[in-house]
Short mmCIF file of N, CA and C in Angstrom, two decimals:
data_model
loop_
_atom_site.label_atom_id
_atom_site.label_comp_id
_atom_site.label_asym_id
_atom_site.label_seq_id
_atom_site.Cartn_x
_atom_site.Cartn_y
_atom_site.Cartn_z
N UNK A 1 111.88 83.74 117.00
CA UNK A 1 111.10 82.81 117.79
C UNK A 1 110.78 83.44 119.15
N UNK A 2 109.60 83.11 119.64
CA UNK A 2 109.24 83.61 120.96
C UNK A 2 108.49 82.51 121.70
N UNK A 3 108.74 82.42 122.99
CA UNK A 3 108.08 81.44 123.84
C UNK A 3 106.68 81.94 124.18
N UNK A 4 105.70 81.03 124.13
CA UNK A 4 104.33 81.34 124.51
C UNK A 4 104.12 80.78 125.91
N UNK A 5 103.58 81.59 126.78
CA UNK A 5 103.36 81.14 128.15
C UNK A 5 102.20 80.16 128.21
N UNK A 6 102.44 79.04 128.90
CA UNK A 6 101.40 78.02 129.07
C UNK A 6 100.54 78.33 130.27
N UNK A 7 99.33 77.81 130.27
CA UNK A 7 98.45 77.95 131.43
C UNK A 7 98.98 77.07 132.56
N UNK A 8 98.37 77.18 133.69
CA UNK A 8 98.74 76.38 134.86
C UNK A 8 98.49 74.88 134.64
N UNK A 9 97.78 74.54 133.56
CA UNK A 9 97.40 73.16 133.29
C UNK A 9 98.53 72.31 132.72
N UNK A 10 99.61 72.96 132.23
CA UNK A 10 100.65 72.23 131.50
C UNK A 10 102.04 72.55 131.99
N UNK A 11 102.93 71.60 131.73
CA UNK A 11 104.37 71.82 131.83
C UNK A 11 104.91 71.66 130.42
N UNK A 12 105.97 72.36 130.08
CA UNK A 12 106.57 72.23 128.76
C UNK A 12 106.74 73.57 128.10
N UNK A 13 106.88 73.54 126.77
CA UNK A 13 107.18 74.76 126.03
C UNK A 13 106.38 74.83 124.74
N UNK A 14 105.94 76.02 124.40
CA UNK A 14 105.37 76.29 123.08
C UNK A 14 106.17 77.47 122.53
N UNK A 15 106.77 77.26 121.38
CA UNK A 15 107.60 78.29 120.76
C UNK A 15 106.97 78.72 119.45
N UNK A 16 106.69 80.01 119.34
CA UNK A 16 106.09 80.57 118.14
C UNK A 16 107.19 80.88 117.12
N UNK A 17 106.94 80.51 115.87
CA UNK A 17 107.89 80.77 114.80
C UNK A 17 107.11 81.10 113.54
N UNK A 18 107.28 82.31 113.03
CA UNK A 18 106.57 82.76 111.84
C UNK A 18 105.07 82.52 111.99
N UNK A 19 104.50 81.59 111.20
CA UNK A 19 103.06 81.37 111.26
C UNK A 19 102.70 80.01 111.88
N UNK A 20 103.59 79.50 112.72
CA UNK A 20 103.33 78.22 113.37
C UNK A 20 103.95 78.14 114.75
N UNK A 21 103.76 76.98 115.38
CA UNK A 21 104.30 76.77 116.72
C UNK A 21 104.90 75.38 116.86
N UNK A 22 105.91 75.29 117.71
CA UNK A 22 106.50 74.02 118.14
C UNK A 22 106.01 73.75 119.56
N UNK A 23 105.49 72.56 119.79
CA UNK A 23 105.06 72.14 121.13
C UNK A 23 106.12 71.15 121.61
N UNK A 24 106.88 71.51 122.64
CA UNK A 24 107.99 70.67 123.08
C UNK A 24 107.82 70.22 124.53
N UNK A 25 108.02 68.93 124.73
CA UNK A 25 108.04 68.34 126.07
C UNK A 25 106.82 68.76 126.90
N UNK A 26 105.66 68.83 126.25
CA UNK A 26 104.47 69.27 126.96
C UNK A 26 103.81 68.11 127.69
N UNK A 27 103.32 68.41 128.87
CA UNK A 27 102.67 67.39 129.69
C UNK A 27 101.52 68.06 130.45
N UNK A 28 100.37 67.44 130.37
CA UNK A 28 99.21 67.93 131.11
C UNK A 28 99.36 67.56 132.58
N UNK A 29 99.03 68.48 133.46
CA UNK A 29 99.08 68.18 134.89
C UNK A 29 97.87 67.36 135.33
N UNK A 30 96.84 67.30 134.46
CA UNK A 30 95.62 66.53 134.74
C UNK A 30 95.29 65.68 133.52
N UNK A 31 95.98 64.58 133.38
CA UNK A 31 95.82 63.71 132.22
C UNK A 31 94.41 63.15 132.15
N UNK A 32 93.89 63.05 130.92
CA UNK A 32 92.58 62.44 130.69
C UNK A 32 91.40 63.37 130.76
N UNK A 33 91.64 64.66 130.86
CA UNK A 33 90.53 65.61 130.95
C UNK A 33 90.31 66.40 129.66
N UNK A 34 91.08 66.07 128.60
CA UNK A 34 90.88 66.73 127.31
C UNK A 34 91.51 68.10 127.19
N UNK A 35 92.36 68.48 128.13
CA UNK A 35 92.95 69.82 128.10
C UNK A 35 93.93 69.99 126.95
N UNK A 36 94.69 68.93 126.62
CA UNK A 36 95.63 69.02 125.51
C UNK A 36 94.86 69.15 124.20
N UNK A 37 93.80 68.40 124.02
CA UNK A 37 92.98 68.51 122.81
C UNK A 37 92.43 69.93 122.65
N UNK A 38 91.97 70.51 123.75
CA UNK A 38 91.46 71.88 123.72
C UNK A 38 92.56 72.86 123.32
N UNK A 39 93.76 72.68 123.88
CA UNK A 39 94.89 73.54 123.55
C UNK A 39 95.21 73.45 122.06
N UNK A 40 95.27 72.23 121.52
CA UNK A 40 95.59 72.05 120.10
C UNK A 40 94.53 72.71 119.22
N UNK A 41 93.26 72.57 119.56
CA UNK A 41 92.20 73.21 118.78
C UNK A 41 92.36 74.73 118.77
N UNK A 42 92.72 75.31 119.91
CA UNK A 42 92.96 76.75 119.97
C UNK A 42 94.14 77.15 119.10
N UNK A 43 95.21 76.36 119.12
CA UNK A 43 96.39 76.65 118.30
C UNK A 43 96.08 76.50 116.81
N UNK A 44 95.25 75.50 116.45
CA UNK A 44 94.87 75.31 115.05
C UNK A 44 94.10 76.51 114.51
N UNK A 45 93.31 77.15 115.36
CA UNK A 45 92.56 78.34 114.95
C UNK A 45 93.47 79.53 114.69
N UNK A 46 94.62 79.56 115.34
CA UNK A 46 95.50 80.73 115.29
C UNK A 46 96.68 80.59 114.33
N UNK A 47 97.16 79.38 114.11
CA UNK A 47 98.40 79.18 113.35
C UNK A 47 98.17 78.31 112.11
N UNK A 48 99.12 78.40 111.17
CA UNK A 48 99.06 77.63 109.93
C UNK A 48 99.62 76.22 110.11
N UNK A 49 100.53 76.04 111.05
CA UNK A 49 101.10 74.72 111.29
C UNK A 49 101.49 74.56 112.76
N UNK A 50 101.52 73.29 113.18
CA UNK A 50 101.93 72.92 114.54
C UNK A 50 102.85 71.72 114.40
N UNK A 51 103.98 71.73 115.14
CA UNK A 51 104.92 70.61 115.12
C UNK A 51 105.22 70.17 116.55
N UNK A 52 105.28 68.85 116.73
CA UNK A 52 105.63 68.27 118.02
C UNK A 52 106.87 67.42 117.80
N UNK A 53 108.07 67.91 118.19
CA UNK A 53 109.30 67.15 117.97
C UNK A 53 109.48 66.04 118.99
N UNK A 54 110.12 64.97 118.55
CA UNK A 54 110.44 63.80 119.38
C UNK A 54 109.32 63.44 120.36
N UNK A 55 108.13 63.13 119.84
CA UNK A 55 106.99 62.84 120.71
C UNK A 55 107.10 61.46 121.37
N UNK A 56 106.51 61.34 122.54
CA UNK A 56 106.41 60.04 123.21
C UNK A 56 105.37 59.20 122.48
N UNK A 57 105.32 57.91 122.78
CA UNK A 57 104.32 57.04 122.16
C UNK A 57 102.90 57.54 122.45
N UNK A 58 102.66 57.98 123.68
CA UNK A 58 101.34 58.49 124.06
C UNK A 58 101.01 59.75 123.25
N UNK A 59 102.00 60.63 123.08
CA UNK A 59 101.77 61.87 122.33
C UNK A 59 101.52 61.56 120.86
N UNK A 60 102.19 60.56 120.30
CA UNK A 60 101.94 60.18 118.91
C UNK A 60 100.50 59.75 118.74
N UNK A 61 100.01 58.92 119.64
CA UNK A 61 98.63 58.44 119.58
C UNK A 61 97.63 59.60 119.65
N UNK A 62 97.84 60.52 120.59
CA UNK A 62 96.95 61.66 120.74
C UNK A 62 97.02 62.55 119.51
N UNK A 63 98.24 62.84 119.04
CA UNK A 63 98.43 63.73 117.90
C UNK A 63 97.78 63.16 116.63
N UNK A 64 97.94 61.86 116.40
CA UNK A 64 97.31 61.24 115.23
C UNK A 64 95.80 61.38 115.30
N UNK A 65 95.23 61.20 116.48
CA UNK A 65 93.79 61.37 116.67
C UNK A 65 93.35 62.80 116.35
N UNK A 66 94.25 63.78 116.57
CA UNK A 66 93.94 65.20 116.34
C UNK A 66 94.29 65.66 114.92
N UNK A 67 94.67 64.71 114.05
CA UNK A 67 94.91 65.06 112.65
C UNK A 67 96.36 65.31 112.28
N UNK A 68 97.29 65.03 113.16
CA UNK A 68 98.71 65.19 112.86
C UNK A 68 99.21 63.97 112.08
N UNK A 69 100.30 64.15 111.34
CA UNK A 69 100.95 63.05 110.65
C UNK A 69 102.40 62.97 111.12
N UNK A 70 102.93 61.75 111.08
CA UNK A 70 104.30 61.51 111.50
C UNK A 70 105.24 61.77 110.33
N UNK A 71 106.28 62.56 110.56
CA UNK A 71 107.28 62.86 109.53
C UNK A 71 108.66 62.79 110.15
N UNK A 72 109.66 62.62 109.29
CA UNK A 72 111.04 62.74 109.72
C UNK A 72 111.52 64.12 109.30
N UNK A 73 112.25 64.78 110.19
CA UNK A 73 112.70 66.13 109.90
C UNK A 73 114.12 66.31 110.45
N UNK A 74 114.91 67.11 109.76
CA UNK A 74 116.28 67.38 110.17
C UNK A 74 116.28 68.38 111.32
N UNK A 75 116.99 68.04 112.39
CA UNK A 75 117.21 68.96 113.51
C UNK A 75 118.65 69.45 113.43
N UNK A 76 118.82 70.75 113.26
CA UNK A 76 120.15 71.34 113.15
C UNK A 76 120.84 71.43 114.50
N UNK A 77 121.69 72.41 114.63
CA UNK A 77 122.48 72.60 115.86
C UNK A 77 121.58 72.65 117.07
N UNK A 78 121.92 72.06 118.15
CA UNK A 78 123.15 71.30 118.40
C UNK A 78 123.02 69.81 118.08
N UNK A 79 121.86 69.37 117.54
CA UNK A 79 121.59 67.95 117.38
C UNK A 79 122.19 67.35 116.11
N UNK A 80 121.97 68.02 114.97
CA UNK A 80 122.46 67.54 113.69
C UNK A 80 122.06 66.09 113.41
N UNK A 81 120.77 65.85 113.48
CA UNK A 81 120.26 64.51 113.19
C UNK A 81 118.81 64.59 112.72
N UNK A 82 118.35 63.49 112.13
CA UNK A 82 116.96 63.38 111.71
C UNK A 82 116.16 62.80 112.87
N UNK A 83 114.97 63.38 113.12
CA UNK A 83 114.13 62.89 114.19
C UNK A 83 112.67 62.86 113.78
N UNK A 84 111.86 62.20 114.58
CA UNK A 84 110.41 62.11 114.34
C UNK A 84 109.74 63.40 114.81
N UNK A 85 108.84 63.91 113.98
CA UNK A 85 108.06 65.09 114.31
C UNK A 85 106.61 64.81 113.92
N UNK A 86 105.68 65.12 114.80
CA UNK A 86 104.26 65.06 114.47
C UNK A 86 103.88 66.43 113.94
N UNK A 87 103.24 66.47 112.75
CA UNK A 87 102.98 67.72 112.07
C UNK A 87 101.51 67.85 111.71
N UNK A 88 100.96 69.02 112.00
CA UNK A 88 99.64 69.39 111.48
C UNK A 88 99.87 70.67 110.69
N UNK A 89 99.27 70.73 109.50
CA UNK A 89 99.40 71.92 108.67
C UNK A 89 98.07 72.21 107.99
N UNK A 90 97.67 73.45 108.06
CA UNK A 90 96.43 73.87 107.41
C UNK A 90 96.50 73.62 105.91
N UNK A 91 97.69 73.80 105.31
CA UNK A 91 97.83 73.63 103.85
C UNK A 91 97.80 72.17 103.42
N UNK A 92 98.00 71.23 104.33
CA UNK A 92 97.99 69.80 103.98
C UNK A 92 96.64 69.15 104.24
N UNK A 93 95.65 69.90 104.65
CA UNK A 93 94.33 69.34 104.95
C UNK A 93 93.56 69.08 103.68
#
């Protein structure tokens, strides 16, 4: 896994793993300007899948609009629990 550096527009983390990315705790510094949608479109062009773990209600709404689906997924160490993940996958389209 490797961390991808975000632009000045965001706070949070994007972690690259194999042919996909995890978007964690991401927040736009300028909400309502479409910057997150633009970021997701760029990631969709580059990766086979995108996952957003433990999304906020606002992130769920945005992610669903962008074609993500809500799934439950097992989180291993240190959490060892099932959690909500928003998932987009090229193979599930």
